[in-house]
């Protein structure tokens, strides 16, 4: 009897863990394609799973962080979805490559246009972002997910350190350490490349100098050989004349 009770309790616990873990991974999230480094540019995917069994997702609205406005926001076309980009005036203009930016994208909205996210499926919405802030470790994007039964799920709660994860957490993009240039390549790599190229150039110069030296030696030997030949002919002619006399 005790064994049966333990087995039933274990089964219930296992089922609970599976259900909870499934729920935990069913949030709207943002994931970088590769690396999202501070001060650089990155392409990210907003991953939208369908959490309902009797409704399909037909709309996603993503609000960009106002405390860290991004000068460049370019969504990629997704078949079956219409995308709309909303811009807002900046309280403080940004300066990018010597140019002042007075407005930035504040929201990106995808609306179903012949497609939906059906139950048991997910959809990714790619966006190019930049330049990423250098004075932040993460960016928080608040999102609204709308179903075709008019239900709206607000993924806007910010997680707090040491506290349990909220029921509807906002998507968070973690930023990695800044690289030494905005496209992800470091100065060390450039220096190594320059050093390699320099070594290659020095080797080429050395080979060229060696080839020139060999060529000069060959010419000198050829001239010496010609002179020796002329001297030999002259000596033979003189010797023949003496015999004739």
Short mmCIF file of N, CA and C in Angstrom, two decimals, residues 6-85:
data_model
loop_
_atom_site.label_atom_id
_atom_site.label_comp_id
_atom_site.label_asym_id
_atom_site.label_seq_id
_atom_site.Cartn_x
_atom_site.Cartn_y
_atom_site.Cartn_z
N UNK A 6 3.54 5.89 -2.78
CA UNK A 6 4.79 6.55 -3.19
C UNK A 6 4.85 6.68 -4.70
N UNK A 7 4.43 5.62 -5.40
CA UNK A 7 4.46 5.65 -6.87
C UNK A 7 3.54 6.71 -7.41
N UNK A 8 2.30 6.79 -6.81
CA UNK A 8 1.34 7.80 -7.26
C UNK A 8 1.87 9.20 -6.99
N UNK A 9 2.43 9.41 -5.81
CA UNK A 9 2.99 10.73 -5.45
C UNK A 9 4.13 11.11 -6.38
N UNK A 10 4.97 10.13 -6.69
CA UNK A 10 6.10 10.40 -7.60
C UNK A 10 5.59 10.78 -8.98
N UNK A 11 4.54 10.07 -9.45
CA UNK A 11 3.99 10.37 -10.76
C UNK A 11 3.41 11.76 -10.82
N UNK A 12 2.67 12.15 -9.78
CA UNK A 12 2.09 13.50 -9.72
C UNK A 12 3.17 14.56 -9.71
N UNK A 13 4.22 14.32 -8.92
CA UNK A 13 5.33 15.28 -8.85
C UNK A 13 6.01 15.44 -10.18
N UNK A 14 6.25 14.30 -10.88
CA UNK A 14 6.90 14.35 -12.18
C UNK A 14 6.06 15.11 -13.18
N UNK A 15 4.72 14.84 -13.15
CA UNK A 15 3.82 15.54 -14.07
C UNK A 15 3.83 17.03 -13.80
N UNK A 16 3.85 17.41 -12.53
CA UNK A 16 3.87 18.83 -12.16
C UNK A 16 5.12 19.49 -12.68
N UNK A 17 6.26 18.82 -12.54
CA UNK A 17 7.53 19.38 -13.03
C UNK A 17 7.47 19.60 -14.52
N UNK A 18 6.94 18.61 -15.26
CA UNK A 18 6.84 18.73 -16.71
C UNK A 18 5.93 19.88 -17.11
N UNK A 19 4.79 20.00 -16.42
CA UNK A 19 3.87 21.08 -16.74
C UNK A 19 4.46 22.44 -16.44
N UNK A 20 5.12 22.56 -15.30
CA UNK A 20 5.72 23.83 -14.92
C UNK A 20 6.87 24.21 -15.85
N UNK A 21 7.68 23.20 -16.21
CA UNK A 21 8.81 23.50 -17.10
C UNK A 21 8.29 23.89 -18.47
N UNK A 22 7.20 23.26 -18.93
CA UNK A 22 6.62 23.63 -20.22
C UNK A 22 6.13 25.06 -20.20
N UNK A 23 5.48 25.46 -19.08
CA UNK A 23 4.99 26.82 -18.96
C UNK A 23 6.12 27.82 -18.93
N UNK A 24 7.21 27.45 -18.24
CA UNK A 24 8.35 28.37 -18.10
C UNK A 24 8.99 28.68 -19.43
N UNK A 25 8.96 27.71 -20.35
CA UNK A 25 9.63 27.91 -21.63
C UNK A 25 8.69 28.42 -22.71
N UNK A 26 7.44 28.73 -22.33
CA UNK A 26 6.46 29.15 -23.32
C UNK A 26 6.29 30.65 -23.38
N UNK A 27 7.21 31.40 -22.81
CA UNK A 27 7.11 32.86 -22.83
C UNK A 27 7.60 33.43 -24.16
N UNK A 28 7.13 34.62 -24.47
CA UNK A 28 7.71 35.37 -25.58
C UNK A 28 9.12 35.77 -25.15
N UNK A 29 10.10 35.53 -26.00
CA UNK A 29 11.48 35.79 -25.63
C UNK A 29 12.23 36.44 -26.79
N UNK A 30 13.43 36.95 -26.51
CA UNK A 30 14.28 37.54 -27.54
C UNK A 30 15.65 36.87 -27.46
N UNK A 31 16.13 36.41 -28.61
CA UNK A 31 17.38 35.66 -28.67
C UNK A 31 18.26 36.22 -29.79
N UNK A 32 19.53 36.51 -29.49
CA UNK A 32 20.42 37.03 -30.54
C UNK A 32 20.87 35.93 -31.50
N UNK A 33 21.07 36.30 -32.76
CA UNK A 33 21.67 35.39 -33.73
C UNK A 33 23.19 35.60 -33.64
N UNK A 34 23.81 34.82 -32.81
CA UNK A 34 25.24 35.02 -32.59
C UNK A 34 25.47 35.79 -31.30
N UNK A 35 26.09 36.96 -31.41
CA UNK A 35 26.45 37.73 -30.24
C UNK A 35 25.84 39.12 -30.30
N UNK A 36 25.40 39.61 -29.13
CA UNK A 36 24.88 40.98 -29.01
C UNK A 36 25.83 41.72 -28.08
N UNK A 37 26.84 42.36 -28.67
CA UNK A 37 27.89 43.01 -27.89
C UNK A 37 27.57 44.48 -27.68
N UNK A 38 27.95 44.98 -26.52
CA UNK A 38 27.75 46.40 -26.20
C UNK A 38 28.44 47.27 -27.25
N UNK A 39 27.74 48.31 -27.71
CA UNK A 39 28.31 49.22 -28.68
C UNK A 39 28.30 48.72 -30.10
N UNK A 40 27.76 47.52 -30.33
CA UNK A 40 27.77 46.96 -31.68
C UNK A 40 26.37 46.83 -32.26
N UNK A 41 26.27 46.04 -33.31
CA UNK A 41 24.99 45.78 -33.97
C UNK A 41 24.69 44.28 -33.86
N UNK A 42 23.42 43.94 -33.83
CA UNK A 42 23.04 42.53 -33.70
C UNK A 42 21.71 42.28 -34.38
N UNK A 43 21.53 41.04 -34.83
CA UNK A 43 20.23 40.59 -35.33
C UNK A 43 19.64 39.67 -34.28
N UNK A 44 18.42 39.95 -33.87
CA UNK A 44 17.77 39.16 -32.82
C UNK A 44 16.46 38.58 -33.35
N UNK A 45 16.01 37.50 -32.70
CA UNK A 45 14.73 36.88 -33.03
C UNK A 45 13.79 37.02 -31.84
N UNK A 46 12.61 37.57 -32.09
CA UNK A 46 11.56 37.55 -31.09
C UNK A 46 10.78 36.25 -31.30
N UNK A 47 10.91 35.34 -30.34
CA UNK A 47 10.29 34.01 -30.46
C UNK A 47 8.94 34.03 -29.76
N UNK A 48 7.88 33.69 -30.51
CA UNK A 48 6.51 33.77 -29.98
C UNK A 48 5.86 32.40 -30.05
N UNK A 49 5.75 31.71 -28.93
CA UNK A 49 5.03 30.42 -28.90
C UNK A 49 3.54 30.64 -28.66
N UNK A 50 2.72 29.72 -29.11
CA UNK A 50 1.28 29.79 -28.85
C UNK A 50 0.98 28.96 -27.60
N UNK A 51 0.45 29.61 -26.55
CA UNK A 51 0.19 28.92 -25.29
C UNK A 51 -1.24 28.42 -25.16
N UNK A 52 -2.07 28.70 -26.15
CA UNK A 52 -3.48 28.33 -26.05
C UNK A 52 -3.79 27.11 -26.92
N UNK A 53 -4.76 26.33 -26.46
CA UNK A 53 -5.17 25.13 -27.21
C UNK A 53 -6.32 25.41 -28.17
N UNK A 54 -7.01 26.54 -27.96
CA UNK A 54 -8.22 26.80 -28.75
C UNK A 54 -8.18 28.17 -29.44
N UNK A 55 -6.98 28.75 -29.60
CA UNK A 55 -6.87 30.06 -30.26
C UNK A 55 -5.50 30.18 -30.92
N UNK A 56 -5.42 31.03 -31.93
CA UNK A 56 -4.16 31.27 -32.64
C UNK A 56 -3.69 32.70 -32.43
N UNK A 57 -2.37 32.88 -32.42
CA UNK A 57 -1.80 34.23 -32.26
C UNK A 57 -1.88 34.96 -33.60
N UNK A 58 -2.39 36.20 -33.56
CA UNK A 58 -2.55 36.97 -34.80
C UNK A 58 -1.83 38.32 -34.75
N UNK A 59 -1.22 38.65 -33.61
CA UNK A 59 -0.56 39.96 -33.52
C UNK A 59 0.50 39.95 -32.43
N UNK A 60 1.62 40.66 -32.71
CA UNK A 60 2.68 40.85 -31.73
C UNK A 60 3.13 42.30 -31.77
N UNK A 61 3.12 42.94 -30.62
CA UNK A 61 3.62 44.31 -30.50
C UNK A 61 4.82 44.32 -29.56
N UNK A 62 5.93 44.84 -30.02
CA UNK A 62 7.14 44.90 -29.20
C UNK A 62 7.54 46.36 -29.02
N UNK A 63 7.60 46.79 -27.76
CA UNK A 63 8.03 48.15 -27.44
C UNK A 63 9.51 48.15 -27.12
N UNK A 64 10.25 49.10 -27.72
CA UNK A 64 11.68 49.19 -27.49
C UNK A 64 11.96 50.07 -26.27
N UNK A 65 13.06 49.79 -25.57
CA UNK A 65 13.36 50.55 -24.35
C UNK A 65 13.63 52.02 -24.63
N UNK A 66 12.91 52.89 -23.92
CA UNK A 66 13.06 54.34 -24.13
C UNK A 66 14.31 54.88 -23.46
N UNK A 67 14.78 54.20 -22.41
CA UNK A 67 15.98 54.69 -21.71
C UNK A 67 17.25 54.44 -22.52
N UNK A 68 17.17 53.53 -23.49
CA UNK A 68 18.31 53.24 -24.38
C UNK A 68 17.80 53.20 -25.83
N UNK A 69 17.46 54.34 -26.41
CA UNK A 69 16.94 54.35 -27.78
C UNK A 69 17.96 53.83 -28.79
N UNK A 70 17.47 53.14 -29.79
CA UNK A 70 18.33 52.55 -30.82
C UNK A 70 18.13 53.29 -32.14
N UNK A 71 19.23 53.75 -32.72
CA UNK A 71 19.15 54.55 -33.95
C UNK A 71 18.76 53.71 -35.15
N UNK A 72 19.12 52.43 -35.14
CA UNK A 72 18.84 51.56 -36.28
C UNK A 72 18.00 50.36 -35.84
N UNK A 73 16.78 50.26 -36.36
CA UNK A 73 15.89 49.13 -36.09
C UNK A 73 15.26 48.72 -37.42
N UNK A 74 15.62 47.54 -37.92
CA UNK A 74 15.13 47.08 -39.22
C UNK A 74 14.56 45.67 -39.12
N UNK A 75 13.23 45.54 -39.15
CA UNK A 75 12.63 44.21 -39.11
C UNK A 75 12.77 43.49 -40.44
N UNK A 76 12.92 42.19 -40.36
CA UNK A 76 12.98 41.36 -41.57
C UNK A 76 11.57 40.92 -41.94
N UNK A 77 11.27 40.89 -43.23
CA UNK A 77 9.94 40.45 -43.67
C UNK A 77 9.70 39.00 -43.28
N UNK A 78 8.50 38.74 -42.78
CA UNK A 78 8.09 37.38 -42.42
C UNK A 78 6.88 37.03 -43.27
N UNK A 79 6.94 35.99 -44.08
CA UNK A 79 5.82 35.63 -44.94
C UNK A 79 4.53 35.45 -44.14
N UNK A 80 3.43 36.06 -44.64
CA UNK A 80 2.14 35.91 -43.98
C UNK A 80 1.90 36.90 -42.85
N UNK A 81 2.86 37.86 -42.69
CA UNK A 81 2.73 38.85 -41.62
C UNK A 81 3.04 40.24 -42.15
N UNK A 82 2.26 41.21 -41.72
CA UNK A 82 2.49 42.61 -42.08
C UNK A 82 3.19 43.29 -40.91
N UNK A 83 4.23 44.06 -41.20
CA UNK A 83 5.00 44.70 -40.14
C UNK A 83 4.85 46.22 -40.22
N UNK A 84 4.74 46.84 -39.06
CA UNK A 84 4.62 48.30 -38.97
C UNK A 84 5.62 48.82 -37.95
N UNK A 85 6.37 49.85 -38.34
CA UNK A 85 7.38 50.44 -37.46
C UNK A 85 6.91 51.82 -37.01
#
